[in-house]
Amino acid sequence: MKGKGKYHIWLFGMLLVVAASLTACTFGQKPSEEHKLPPAKTVVEGGTLVIARKFDAGNLDPHFISTISAASVVYQKVYEGLVTRDINMVIQPQLATEWQQIDDVTWEFKLRHGVVFHDGTEFNADAVKKTFDRVRDPRVGSTRAAMFDKIKEVKVLDDYTVQIRLSAPFTPILSILASHEGSILSPRAIATYGKDLSHHPVGTGPFTFSSWTAEKEIVLKENQHYWGNKPKLDQIIFRVIPDDAERIELVEQGDAQIAESIPVTEIERIQASQQMRIYRSEALGTEFVGFNVAKKPLNDLRVRQAISYAIETGSIIKGVYNNVGTQANSTLGPKVFGYSFVLKKYPYDLNKARDLLDQAGYPDGFSTTILTYNRMDRINVAGVIRSQLKGIGIDAKIQVVSYDAFVDTLERTKEHDIFVSGWGNATGDADYNQYNLFHTMGGGRGNSFMYSNRELDQLIEAGREETNTQKRLSIYAKAQELEMQEALIVPFRNLENLAAIHNSIEGFAMSPAGYLMLDKVMIKK
C-alpha cells in the first residue's frame, strides 16, 4: 500500500480488516466458557490474580524471548508496542497514536505524549530508536533480530515523531510491531542492564516487574502511574506448577484463579467442578512432527516421505487429544493470513512408505530418536508415532527432556533427529511462521530442520515484499506446497487455547496468538 498524505488510523484499520477478509478467515467467534451458576458475588477491583503455569518463562527480554508462553508474562502487562492487536486481531494504536506510510519503504509514527517508563524515563522517539537499534545490533546477538532485518534506519524527526525506513518493502511490518517482539524498552534500562535485561524488565505497561524466583514464580504489580486505563488488579503472580493435576486442583480450591497448559484429559474434570469452568478459544498455532534434515538418514527425501506416509494423524487427534483441535495440513493455522486451503498432506499409505524406504536403501528400516519434552500430550504423541513407525521397520526411541533442554537442543546443539513440537503465531501473518521456520537465515529456535533451499527462500522473501494481497496469498500457497513436497514436517493439529478459570474471575481472555489478556480481569468477592 502506497501513500503520500496522512492516513487516519480508522481508515488504515479498515484496510487491514478488508485485507484479512480476503483470506476467508475471521475471528468473529467468541471464546467459549462453560459457566456454572455460583452464588452471586460482588465484582470488585483490586486483589491478587494467581496464574498456575506448567513452565517458567525462561526469558523476559523481548529481544530474546522464543515462545509466546514466555512472552505472555510481560507482553501487554510490563511491555507495550507502538501498535497492538485486539481480540479480533485488528491493529490498534498503543504507544503510537497514528501512523502513515510515506512510500514503499518509509513508515512514520506519531507518538503518545505523557507516557513514562516504570523507571521514570520519558517515553519518546529516542526510546523507540534505541529499542530497535538494540534488537538489530549484532553485538547484542538478539535471537529475534531476523524479524527486523528489513529495517534500514530508525530516524527521530522530533521528540514525538519517528520514521522507520526499510531496505525494501516489508508488508508484515505492522504485524511485527504489534507482537511481543515490537515491545518498546526503557533506554535507561538498556544502558543499565544490557544482556541482563531479562531479569529487569522495564516498560510502559499497566504492571511493573516486581520479582522473579526461578522455577517458582514471577510477580507483577500495578503501575500506579499508567498512562491508560488503570488495571483492575493489584498484583499478578505467575506460579510454576509442573504437575497438571495440581495446577487444576489449585484453581478448584481457589488458591489460583487461572491454570494454563490444560491437558485435554482434564477437560471433563473441570466441567464437572462447581468451582471452575473451562475456557476455549480459537488459536493460530499448530503442532507437528519435524525432521532434522542434516542428520542421516533423514537427509534423504525418500526417508522423510516414507515417515510422512506412515503416520496416521487422525488417530493422534482422536486418541491423544480427544478431538480437541482440528487436523492440520501446514505450520500455518487456518486463521493465519497466507494459509493454503488447497494444500494436501501425505495420505496414510504403509505400502508406499515401505517402497520409499526400500528405494532409499533401508528395506529393513533403521533406528532413530524422537525428541520431545515433559508435557504428557507430546509424550503420548511420540508414543503413537513410535508405534506407527514400527509398521515400516523403523525403531524409534523416545527421548523426553525438560523444556529448557528441548529448546537448547533445537536452538543450539542441533543434535536431534525427529522431534515433536509446535509453533505459535504472534502476528496473524504467514511471514511469522515462514521466515522463522524455513528461511535459511531465519535463525533462532525456528529453523530446527537445518533446512536451506534457495527457491523457498526466494518465495518467503517475495511474500515479505509483495503488497498485493492476492499475490501474497499465491506466494505463500507455493511455499507451503514446496515445504510439503520436501517433507519437512508432518503437521497433525491446529491448536485451541485452553485454560481452567475459577468462577470468581470475570473478563479473562486469550488472544488467537495465545497471549493472556488480563486488562479486563476482575475478581468477585
Short mmCIF file of C-alpha atoms in Angstrom, two decimals, residues 12-499:
data_model
loop_
_atom_site.label_atom_id
_atom_site.label_comp_id
_atom_site.label_asym_id
_atom_site.label_seq_id
_atom_site.Cartn_x
_atom_site.Cartn_y
_atom_site.Cartn_z
CA PHE A 12 -5.89 2.12 7.95
CA GLY A 13 -7.61 -0.27 10.32
CA MET A 14 -10.46 -0.73 7.86
CA LEU A 15 -8.00 -1.56 5.08
CA LEU A 16 -6.41 -4.22 7.29
CA VAL A 17 -9.81 -5.72 8.03
CA VAL A 18 -10.68 -5.85 4.33
CA ALA A 19 -7.33 -7.45 3.51
CA ALA A 20 -7.77 -10.04 6.22
CA SER A 21 -11.26 -10.88 5.00
CA LEU A 22 -9.85 -11.88 1.63
CA THR A 23 -8.36 -14.94 3.27
CA ALA A 24 -11.85 -16.08 4.31
CA CYS A 25 -10.55 -16.13 7.89
CA THR A 26 -12.20 -14.14 10.62
CA PHE A 27 -12.08 -14.10 14.37
CA GLY A 28 -15.76 -13.42 14.81
CA GLN A 29 -16.37 -16.42 17.02
CA LYS A 30 -16.50 -15.59 20.70
CA PRO A 31 -14.38 -17.60 23.15
CA SER A 32 -16.26 -20.39 24.84
CA GLU A 33 -16.66 -20.61 28.59
CA GLU A 34 -18.86 -23.20 30.22
CA HIS A 35 -20.45 -21.23 33.05
CA LYS A 36 -21.75 -22.70 36.24
CA LEU A 37 -24.20 -20.76 38.39
CA PRO A 38 -22.28 -19.95 41.58
CA PRO A 39 -23.77 -17.82 44.33
CA ALA A 40 -23.97 -14.17 43.40
CA LYS A 41 -20.86 -12.21 44.35
CA THR A 42 -19.81 -8.61 44.10
CA VAL A 43 -17.22 -7.76 41.46
CA VAL A 44 -14.51 -5.56 42.95
CA GLU A 45 -11.35 -4.04 41.61
CA GLY A 46 -8.01 -4.95 43.15
CA GLY A 47 -6.70 -8.17 44.63
CA THR A 48 -4.10 -10.67 43.51
CA LEU A 49 -4.53 -12.88 40.46
CA VAL A 50 -2.60 -16.15 40.66
CA ILE A 51 -1.92 -17.93 37.38
CA ALA A 52 -0.63 -21.51 37.59
CA ARG A 53 1.66 -22.37 34.67
CA LYS A 54 3.47 -25.56 33.70
CA PHE A 55 6.80 -23.92 32.85
CA ASP A 56 8.85 -20.95 33.92
CA ALA A 57 9.28 -18.15 31.39
CA GLY A 58 12.97 -18.77 30.73
CA ASN A 59 13.49 -15.25 29.40
CA LEU A 60 11.67 -11.93 29.83
CA ASP A 61 13.70 -9.88 27.33
CA PRO A 62 11.51 -9.31 24.23
CA HIS A 63 14.62 -9.42 22.06
CA PHE A 64 15.42 -12.94 23.25
CA ILE A 65 12.04 -14.47 24.12
CA SER A 66 11.48 -17.55 21.95
CA THR A 67 7.95 -18.62 22.95
CA ILE A 68 4.56 -16.94 23.16
CA SER A 69 4.09 -18.60 26.55
CA ALA A 70 7.10 -16.71 27.94
CA ALA A 71 6.18 -13.50 26.14
CA SER A 72 2.70 -13.63 27.61
CA VAL A 73 4.11 -12.89 31.07
CA VAL A 74 5.30 -9.42 30.09
CA TYR A 75 3.59 -8.56 26.79
CA GLN A 76 0.78 -6.04 27.35
CA LYS A 77 1.50 -6.23 31.07
CA VAL A 78 5.02 -4.83 31.51
CA TYR A 79 5.80 -4.02 27.88
CA GLU A 80 3.79 -2.30 25.15
CA GLY A 81 4.40 -1.59 21.47
CA LEU A 82 3.74 1.21 19.06
CA VAL A 83 0.65 -0.70 17.93
CA THR A 84 -1.22 -3.73 19.21
CA ARG A 85 -3.92 -6.16 18.13
CA ASP A 86 -7.31 -6.52 19.74
CA ILE A 87 -9.10 -9.82 20.43
CA ASN A 88 -10.15 -9.92 16.77
CA MET A 89 -6.55 -9.42 15.59
CA VAL A 90 -7.23 -5.92 14.25
CA ILE A 91 -4.33 -3.45 14.54
CA GLN A 92 -4.98 -0.73 17.14
CA PRO A 93 -2.93 2.27 18.32
CA GLN A 94 -0.95 1.99 21.53
CA LEU A 95 2.24 3.98 22.14
CA ALA A 96 1.76 5.43 18.67
CA THR A 97 -1.45 7.42 18.24
CA GLU A 98 -1.36 7.45 14.44
CA TRP A 99 0.85 6.41 11.54
CA GLN A 100 1.21 6.75 7.82
CA GLN A 101 3.10 5.01 5.06
CA ILE A 102 5.06 7.74 3.28
CA ASP A 103 6.27 5.48 0.46
CA ASP A 104 7.09 1.82 -0.15
CA VAL A 105 9.89 1.83 2.42
CA THR A 106 9.06 4.61 4.89
CA TRP A 107 6.63 4.46 7.81
CA GLU A 108 6.04 7.43 10.11
CA PHE A 109 4.61 7.19 13.61
CA LYS A 110 3.22 9.94 15.85
CA LEU A 111 3.88 9.02 19.48
CA ARG A 112 1.73 9.36 22.56
CA HIS A 113 2.56 12.24 24.92
CA GLY A 114 2.76 11.97 28.70
CA VAL A 115 3.94 8.35 28.93
CA VAL A 116 6.76 7.34 31.26
CA PHE A 117 8.60 4.09 31.68
CA HIS A 118 8.45 2.31 35.04
CA ASP A 119 11.88 3.72 35.92
CA GLY A 120 10.70 7.29 35.35
CA THR A 121 12.32 7.70 31.94
CA GLU A 122 10.19 9.62 29.45
CA PHE A 123 8.80 7.68 26.51
CA ASN A 124 9.69 9.45 23.27
CA ALA A 125 11.12 8.93 19.79
CA ASP A 126 14.60 8.38 21.20
CA ALA A 127 13.33 5.39 23.20
CA VAL A 128 11.83 3.89 20.05
CA LYS A 129 15.08 4.34 18.15
CA LYS A 130 17.22 2.84 20.92
CA THR A 131 14.88 -0.16 21.20
CA PHE A 132 15.03 -1.07 17.52
CA ASP A 133 18.72 -0.23 17.23
CA ARG A 134 19.35 -2.69 20.05
CA VAL A 135 17.46 -5.62 18.52
CA ARG A 136 19.32 -5.07 15.23
CA ASP A 137 22.77 -4.70 16.79
CA PRO A 138 24.86 -7.83 16.03
CA ARG A 139 26.85 -7.25 19.21
CA VAL A 140 23.66 -7.81 21.21
CA GLY A 141 23.04 -11.09 19.41
CA SER A 142 19.26 -10.97 19.65
CA THR A 143 17.54 -14.18 18.59
CA ARG A 144 14.71 -12.01 17.22
CA ALA A 145 16.96 -9.81 15.06
CA ALA A 146 15.84 -11.56 11.87
CA MET A 147 12.33 -10.19 12.41
CA PHE A 148 13.73 -6.68 11.94
CA ASP A 149 16.31 -7.27 9.24
CA LYS A 150 14.35 -5.18 6.74
CA ILE A 151 14.75 -2.07 8.91
CA LYS A 152 17.49 0.10 7.43
CA GLU A 153 17.20 3.06 9.80
CA VAL A 154 15.10 4.40 12.64
CA LYS A 155 15.09 8.19 12.36
CA VAL A 156 13.97 10.64 15.04
CA LEU A 157 12.15 13.58 13.40
CA ASP A 158 11.24 15.23 16.70
CA ASP A 159 10.53 14.15 20.27
CA TYR A 160 7.23 12.53 19.31
CA THR A 161 7.68 11.61 15.65
CA VAL A 162 9.75 8.70 14.42
CA GLN A 163 10.29 7.17 10.98
CA ILE A 164 11.13 3.55 10.27
CA ARG A 165 12.95 3.28 6.96
CA LEU A 166 13.18 -0.12 5.31
CA SER A 167 15.75 -1.55 2.91
CA ALA A 168 12.90 -2.95 0.80
CA PRO A 169 9.11 -3.08 1.02
CA PHE A 170 8.10 -5.19 4.02
CA THR A 171 4.38 -5.81 4.17
CA PRO A 172 4.31 -7.55 7.61
CA ILE A 173 5.96 -4.60 9.39
CA LEU A 174 2.87 -3.57 11.38
CA SER A 175 2.13 -7.16 12.37
CA ILE A 176 5.68 -7.48 13.75
CA LEU A 177 5.40 -4.21 15.64
CA ALA A 178 2.11 -5.47 17.14
CA SER A 179 3.72 -8.65 18.50
CA HIS A 180 5.86 -9.03 21.62
CA GLU A 181 8.99 -8.55 19.50
CA GLY A 182 7.84 -4.96 18.93
CA SER A 183 7.88 -4.10 22.66
CA ILE A 184 9.45 -0.72 23.45
CA LEU A 185 12.15 -0.85 26.14
CA SER A 186 13.34 1.79 28.56
CA PRO A 187 16.56 3.31 27.17
CA ARG A 188 17.86 3.70 30.72
CA ALA A 189 17.25 0.00 31.39
CA ILE A 190 19.01 -0.91 28.13
CA ALA A 191 22.07 1.06 29.21
CA THR A 192 21.99 -0.16 32.82
CA TYR A 193 21.28 -3.87 32.44
CA GLY A 194 22.47 -4.82 28.96
CA LYS A 195 22.04 -8.54 28.38
CA ASP A 196 20.73 -8.96 31.93
CA LEU A 197 17.59 -7.03 30.96
CA SER A 198 15.71 -10.33 31.11
CA HIS A 199 15.75 -10.08 34.90
CA HIS A 200 14.99 -6.36 34.97
CA PRO A 201 12.13 -5.74 32.51
CA VAL A 202 11.17 -2.06 32.31
CA GLY A 203 8.37 -0.96 30.02
CA THR A 204 5.38 1.39 29.94
CA GLY A 205 2.63 -1.16 30.63
CA PRO A 206 -0.11 -1.37 33.27
CA PHE A 207 2.03 -3.61 35.51
CA THR A 208 5.58 -3.24 36.80
CA PHE A 209 8.01 -6.08 37.28
CA SER A 210 8.49 -6.93 40.97
CA SER A 211 10.41 -10.20 41.27
CA TRP A 212 11.35 -13.47 39.61
CA THR A 213 12.24 -16.57 41.57
CA ALA A 214 13.44 -19.11 39.01
CA GLU A 215 11.22 -22.19 38.61
CA LYS A 216 8.88 -20.81 41.26
CA GLU A 217 7.12 -17.53 40.44
CA ILE A 218 7.13 -14.17 38.72
CA VAL A 219 5.37 -11.25 40.41
CA LEU A 220 3.97 -8.14 38.69
CA LYS A 221 2.40 -5.19 40.49
CA GLU A 222 0.00 -2.48 39.41
CA ASN A 223 1.61 0.52 37.72
CA GLN A 224 0.24 3.42 39.73
CA HIS A 225 1.30 5.87 37.01
CA TYR A 226 -0.05 4.05 33.98
CA TRP A 227 -1.00 6.35 31.10
CA GLY A 228 -4.06 4.33 30.03
CA ASN A 229 -7.00 2.65 31.74
CA LYS A 230 -5.86 1.58 35.18
CA PRO A 231 -5.51 -2.17 35.75
CA LYS A 232 -8.25 -3.79 37.78
CA LEU A 233 -5.80 -5.95 39.73
CA ASP A 234 -3.25 -5.03 42.39
CA GLN A 235 -0.90 -7.87 41.60
CA ILE A 236 -0.36 -10.81 39.24
CA ILE A 237 1.61 -13.88 40.29
CA PHE A 238 2.68 -16.41 37.64
CA ARG A 239 3.34 -19.54 39.66
CA VAL A 240 5.22 -22.51 38.20
CA ILE A 241 3.35 -25.77 38.87
CA PRO A 242 4.70 -28.56 36.62
CA ASP A 243 2.09 -31.16 37.63
CA ASP A 244 -1.08 -30.92 35.50
CA ALA A 245 -3.47 -32.20 38.13
CA GLU A 246 -2.01 -29.94 40.81
CA ARG A 247 -2.47 -26.81 38.68
CA ILE A 248 -6.13 -27.58 38.20
CA GLU A 249 -6.59 -28.52 41.85
CA LEU A 250 -5.21 -25.12 42.86
CA VAL A 251 -7.87 -23.41 40.77
CA GLU A 252 -10.63 -25.61 42.14
CA GLN A 253 -9.55 -24.82 45.69
CA GLY A 254 -9.27 -21.10 44.94
CA ASP A 255 -5.53 -20.93 45.62
CA ALA A 256 -5.06 -19.95 41.97
CA GLN A 257 -7.62 -18.37 39.68
CA ILE A 258 -6.31 -19.45 36.27
CA ALA A 259 -4.42 -22.55 35.13
CA GLU A 260 -2.70 -22.75 31.75
CA SER A 261 -1.44 -25.66 29.64
CA ILE A 262 -4.54 -27.71 30.26
CA PRO A 263 -4.31 -31.34 29.06
CA VAL A 264 -7.41 -32.44 27.16
CA THR A 265 -7.68 -35.34 29.59
CA GLU A 266 -8.58 -32.84 32.34
CA ILE A 267 -11.43 -31.13 30.49
CA GLU A 268 -14.13 -33.42 31.93
CA ARG A 269 -12.82 -32.88 35.45
CA ILE A 270 -13.03 -29.11 35.00
CA GLN A 271 -16.51 -29.34 33.51
CA ALA A 272 -17.71 -31.40 36.46
CA SER A 273 -16.47 -28.92 39.05
CA GLN A 274 -18.77 -26.35 40.65
CA GLN A 275 -15.85 -24.05 41.42
CA MET A 276 -14.31 -23.59 37.98
CA ARG A 277 -15.01 -23.65 34.25
CA ILE A 278 -13.15 -24.38 31.04
CA TYR A 279 -12.08 -21.57 28.70
CA ARG A 280 -11.69 -22.42 25.00
CA SER A 281 -10.94 -20.14 22.06
CA GLU A 282 -9.53 -20.27 18.56
CA ALA A 283 -5.74 -20.29 18.28
CA LEU A 284 -3.28 -19.59 15.49
CA GLY A 285 -0.71 -22.22 16.42
CA THR A 286 -0.11 -25.71 15.08
CA GLU A 287 1.65 -28.88 16.21
CA PHE A 288 3.82 -31.06 14.02
CA VAL A 289 6.48 -33.73 13.75
CA GLY A 290 9.70 -32.26 12.39
CA PHE A 291 12.86 -33.70 10.84
CA ASN A 292 16.48 -32.60 11.16
CA VAL A 293 17.47 -32.90 7.51
CA ALA A 294 21.16 -32.57 8.38
CA LYS A 295 21.13 -35.98 10.08
CA LYS A 296 21.29 -39.31 8.26
CA PRO A 297 19.09 -40.95 7.09
CA LEU A 298 16.66 -38.01 7.43
CA ASN A 299 18.72 -36.09 4.88
CA ASP A 300 17.18 -38.41 2.26
CA LEU A 301 13.87 -37.03 0.98
CA ARG A 302 12.54 -40.55 0.39
CA VAL A 303 13.03 -41.40 4.05
CA ARG A 304 11.15 -38.29 5.19
CA GLN A 305 8.37 -39.03 2.72
CA ALA A 306 8.17 -42.62 3.93
CA ILE A 307 7.71 -41.47 7.50
CA SER A 308 5.09 -38.97 6.35
CA TYR A 309 3.11 -41.73 4.66
CA ALA A 310 3.43 -43.97 7.76
CA ILE A 311 1.94 -41.54 10.30
CA GLU A 312 -1.84 -41.57 10.63
CA THR A 313 -2.57 -38.20 12.20
CA GLY A 314 -6.29 -38.75 12.67
CA SER A 315 -5.59 -41.28 15.41
CA ILE A 316 -3.43 -38.70 17.19
CA ILE A 317 -6.19 -36.09 17.26
CA LYS A 318 -8.78 -38.64 18.38
CA GLY A 319 -6.69 -40.79 20.71
CA VAL A 320 -4.37 -38.24 22.30
CA TYR A 321 -6.42 -35.03 22.08
CA ASN A 322 -9.96 -36.37 22.28
CA ASN A 323 -10.82 -34.35 19.15
CA VAL A 324 -9.79 -31.03 20.72
CA GLY A 325 -8.29 -29.07 17.83
CA THR A 326 -8.57 -29.85 14.13
CA GLN A 327 -6.49 -31.63 11.51
CA ALA A 328 -3.52 -29.55 10.38
CA ASN A 329 -2.03 -29.59 6.92
CA SER A 330 0.59 -26.87 7.37
CA THR A 331 2.52 -24.99 10.03
CA LEU A 332 0.02 -22.22 9.36
CA GLY A 333 -3.34 -22.43 11.11
CA PRO A 334 -6.50 -21.71 9.07
CA LYS A 335 -6.89 -18.29 10.71
CA VAL A 336 -3.43 -17.06 9.69
CA PHE A 337 -3.16 -14.81 6.65
CA GLY A 338 -1.49 -16.87 3.92
CA TYR A 339 -2.91 -20.26 4.90
CA SER A 340 -3.47 -22.53 1.91
CA PHE A 341 -6.90 -24.14 1.84
CA VAL A 342 -5.96 -26.45 -1.05
CA LEU A 343 -2.75 -27.92 0.39
CA LYS A 344 -2.87 -31.70 0.77
CA LYS A 345 -0.89 -33.61 3.38
CA TYR A 346 0.54 -37.07 2.79
CA PRO A 347 -2.16 -39.76 2.97
CA TYR A 348 -1.69 -42.77 5.22
CA ASP A 349 -0.14 -45.45 2.98
CA LEU A 350 2.13 -48.08 4.52
CA ASN A 351 2.85 -49.78 1.20
CA LYS A 352 4.05 -46.51 -0.29
CA ALA A 353 6.13 -45.88 2.83
CA ARG A 354 7.84 -49.30 2.64
CA ASP A 355 8.53 -48.85 -1.07
CA LEU A 356 10.20 -45.48 -0.46
CA LEU A 357 12.37 -46.90 2.34
CA ASP A 358 13.41 -49.72 0.03
CA GLN A 359 14.36 -47.19 -2.68
CA ALA A 360 16.38 -45.24 -0.13
CA GLY A 361 18.36 -48.35 0.82
CA TYR A 362 16.60 -49.13 4.10
CA PRO A 363 14.38 -52.14 3.30
CA ASP A 364 14.61 -53.32 6.91
CA GLY A 365 14.21 -49.86 8.39
CA PHE A 366 16.65 -48.15 10.77
CA SER A 367 16.93 -46.79 14.31
CA THR A 368 16.28 -43.18 15.26
CA THR A 369 15.20 -40.98 18.15
CA ILE A 370 12.03 -38.92 18.70
CA LEU A 371 12.75 -35.91 20.89
CA THR A 372 10.10 -34.14 22.94
CA TYR A 373 9.78 -32.50 26.34
CA ASN A 374 7.99 -33.33 29.57
CA ARG A 375 4.44 -32.49 28.52
CA MET A 376 2.18 -35.52 28.64
CA ASP A 377 0.30 -34.95 25.39
CA ARG A 378 3.54 -34.52 23.44
CA ILE A 379 4.93 -37.67 25.06
CA ASN A 380 1.78 -39.53 24.09
CA VAL A 381 2.06 -38.25 20.52
CA ALA A 382 5.64 -39.53 20.40
CA GLY A 383 4.37 -42.89 21.63
CA VAL A 384 1.77 -43.12 18.85
CA ILE A 385 4.37 -42.22 16.22
CA ARG A 386 6.83 -44.75 17.60
CA SER A 387 4.17 -47.45 17.35
CA GLN A 388 3.20 -46.45 13.82
CA LEU A 389 6.80 -46.34 12.57
CA LYS A 390 7.30 -49.91 13.73
CA GLY A 391 4.95 -50.81 10.88
CA ILE A 392 7.65 -49.89 8.36
CA GLY A 393 10.59 -51.27 10.35
CA ILE A 394 11.75 -48.04 11.98
CA ASP A 395 12.79 -48.45 15.61
CA ALA A 396 12.28 -45.03 17.23
CA LYS A 397 13.46 -44.41 20.77
CA ILE A 398 11.59 -41.67 22.65
CA GLN A 399 13.79 -39.10 24.37
CA VAL A 400 11.96 -36.92 26.92
CA VAL A 401 13.84 -33.91 28.28
CA SER A 402 13.00 -30.78 30.21
CA TYR A 403 11.52 -27.89 28.27
CA ASP A 404 14.71 -25.84 28.63
CA ALA A 405 16.82 -28.76 27.38
CA PHE A 406 14.42 -29.24 24.46
CA VAL A 407 14.75 -25.60 23.39
CA ASP A 408 18.52 -25.72 23.88
CA THR A 409 18.79 -28.75 21.62
CA LEU A 410 16.70 -27.22 18.86
CA GLU A 411 18.40 -23.83 19.08
CA ARG A 412 22.00 -24.62 19.90
CA THR A 413 23.27 -28.20 19.83
CA LYS A 414 21.10 -29.37 16.89
CA GLU A 415 21.68 -32.98 17.92
CA HIS A 416 18.09 -34.07 17.38
CA ASP A 417 16.64 -36.45 14.77
CA ILE A 418 12.84 -36.44 14.74
CA PHE A 419 11.08 -34.05 17.12
CA VAL A 420 7.52 -33.39 18.26
CA SER A 421 6.92 -29.68 18.56
CA GLY A 422 4.61 -26.80 17.72
CA TRP A 423 4.75 -23.23 16.54
CA GLY A 424 2.55 -20.35 17.59
CA ASN A 425 1.93 -17.26 15.53
CA ALA A 426 2.25 -13.91 17.29
CA THR A 427 1.22 -11.74 14.35
CA GLY A 428 -1.54 -13.44 12.35
CA ASP A 429 0.65 -13.22 9.24
CA ALA A 430 2.25 -16.12 7.35
CA ASP A 431 5.64 -14.43 7.41
CA TYR A 432 5.99 -15.13 11.14
CA ASN A 433 5.95 -18.89 10.50
CA GLN A 434 7.55 -18.99 7.09
CA TYR A 435 10.58 -16.84 7.79
CA ASN A 436 11.27 -18.18 11.28
CA LEU A 437 10.78 -21.82 10.45
CA PHE A 438 12.01 -22.33 6.90
CA HIS A 439 14.18 -19.47 5.69
CA THR A 440 17.90 -20.23 5.68
CA MET A 441 18.56 -17.10 7.72
CA GLY A 442 15.51 -17.47 9.96
CA GLY A 443 17.73 -18.48 12.83
CA GLY A 444 16.73 -18.86 16.46
CA ARG A 445 14.61 -21.78 17.53
CA GLY A 446 12.60 -21.73 14.33
CA ASN A 447 14.66 -23.46 11.65
CA SER A 448 15.22 -26.58 13.69
CA PHE A 449 15.00 -28.56 10.46
CA MET A 450 18.51 -27.36 9.46
CA TYR A 451 16.95 -26.82 6.05
CA SER A 452 18.13 -24.49 3.29
CA ASN A 453 16.51 -24.14 -0.11
CA ARG A 454 17.13 -21.11 -2.31
CA GLU A 455 13.81 -21.49 -4.12
CA LEU A 456 11.92 -21.48 -0.84
CA ASP A 457 14.00 -18.57 0.46
CA GLN A 458 13.06 -16.56 -2.62
CA LEU A 459 9.36 -17.31 -2.16
CA ILE A 460 9.48 -16.26 1.50
CA GLU A 461 11.34 -13.07 0.63
CA ALA A 462 8.85 -12.30 -2.13
CA GLY A 463 5.99 -12.76 0.34
CA ARG A 464 7.59 -10.23 2.66
CA GLU A 465 7.87 -7.58 -0.06
CA GLU A 466 4.65 -8.13 -2.03
CA THR A 467 1.95 -5.56 -1.25
CA ASN A 468 -0.86 -7.09 -3.32
CA THR A 469 -3.00 -9.31 -1.09
CA GLN A 470 -3.91 -11.93 -3.69
CA LYS A 471 -0.34 -12.19 -4.94
CA ARG A 472 0.89 -12.70 -1.37
CA LEU A 473 -1.62 -15.49 -0.88
CA SER A 474 -0.40 -17.16 -4.07
CA ILE A 475 3.23 -16.89 -2.98
CA TYR A 476 2.55 -18.49 0.40
CA ALA A 477 0.49 -21.24 -1.22
CA LYS A 478 3.52 -22.13 -3.38
CA ALA A 479 5.83 -22.00 -0.36
CA GLN A 480 3.64 -24.39 1.66
CA GLU A 481 3.39 -26.76 -1.32
CA LEU A 482 7.17 -26.86 -1.61
CA GLU A 483 7.55 -27.48 2.13
CA MET A 484 5.13 -30.38 1.86
CA GLN A 485 6.93 -31.81 -1.18
CA GLU A 486 10.19 -31.64 0.78
CA ALA A 487 8.50 -33.49 3.68
CA LEU A 488 9.98 -31.24 6.33
CA ILE A 489 7.12 -31.77 8.75
CA VAL A 490 4.12 -33.95 9.45
CA PRO A 491 1.52 -31.45 10.67
CA PHE A 492 -1.07 -33.04 12.91
CA ARG A 493 -3.12 -30.47 14.88
CA ASN A 494 -4.40 -26.91 14.78
CA LEU A 495 -4.45 -25.66 18.36
CA GLU A 496 -7.13 -24.36 20.66
CA ASN A 497 -6.45 -22.09 23.61
CA LEU A 498 -7.44 -23.86 26.84
CA ALA A 499 -7.47 -22.64 30.43
#
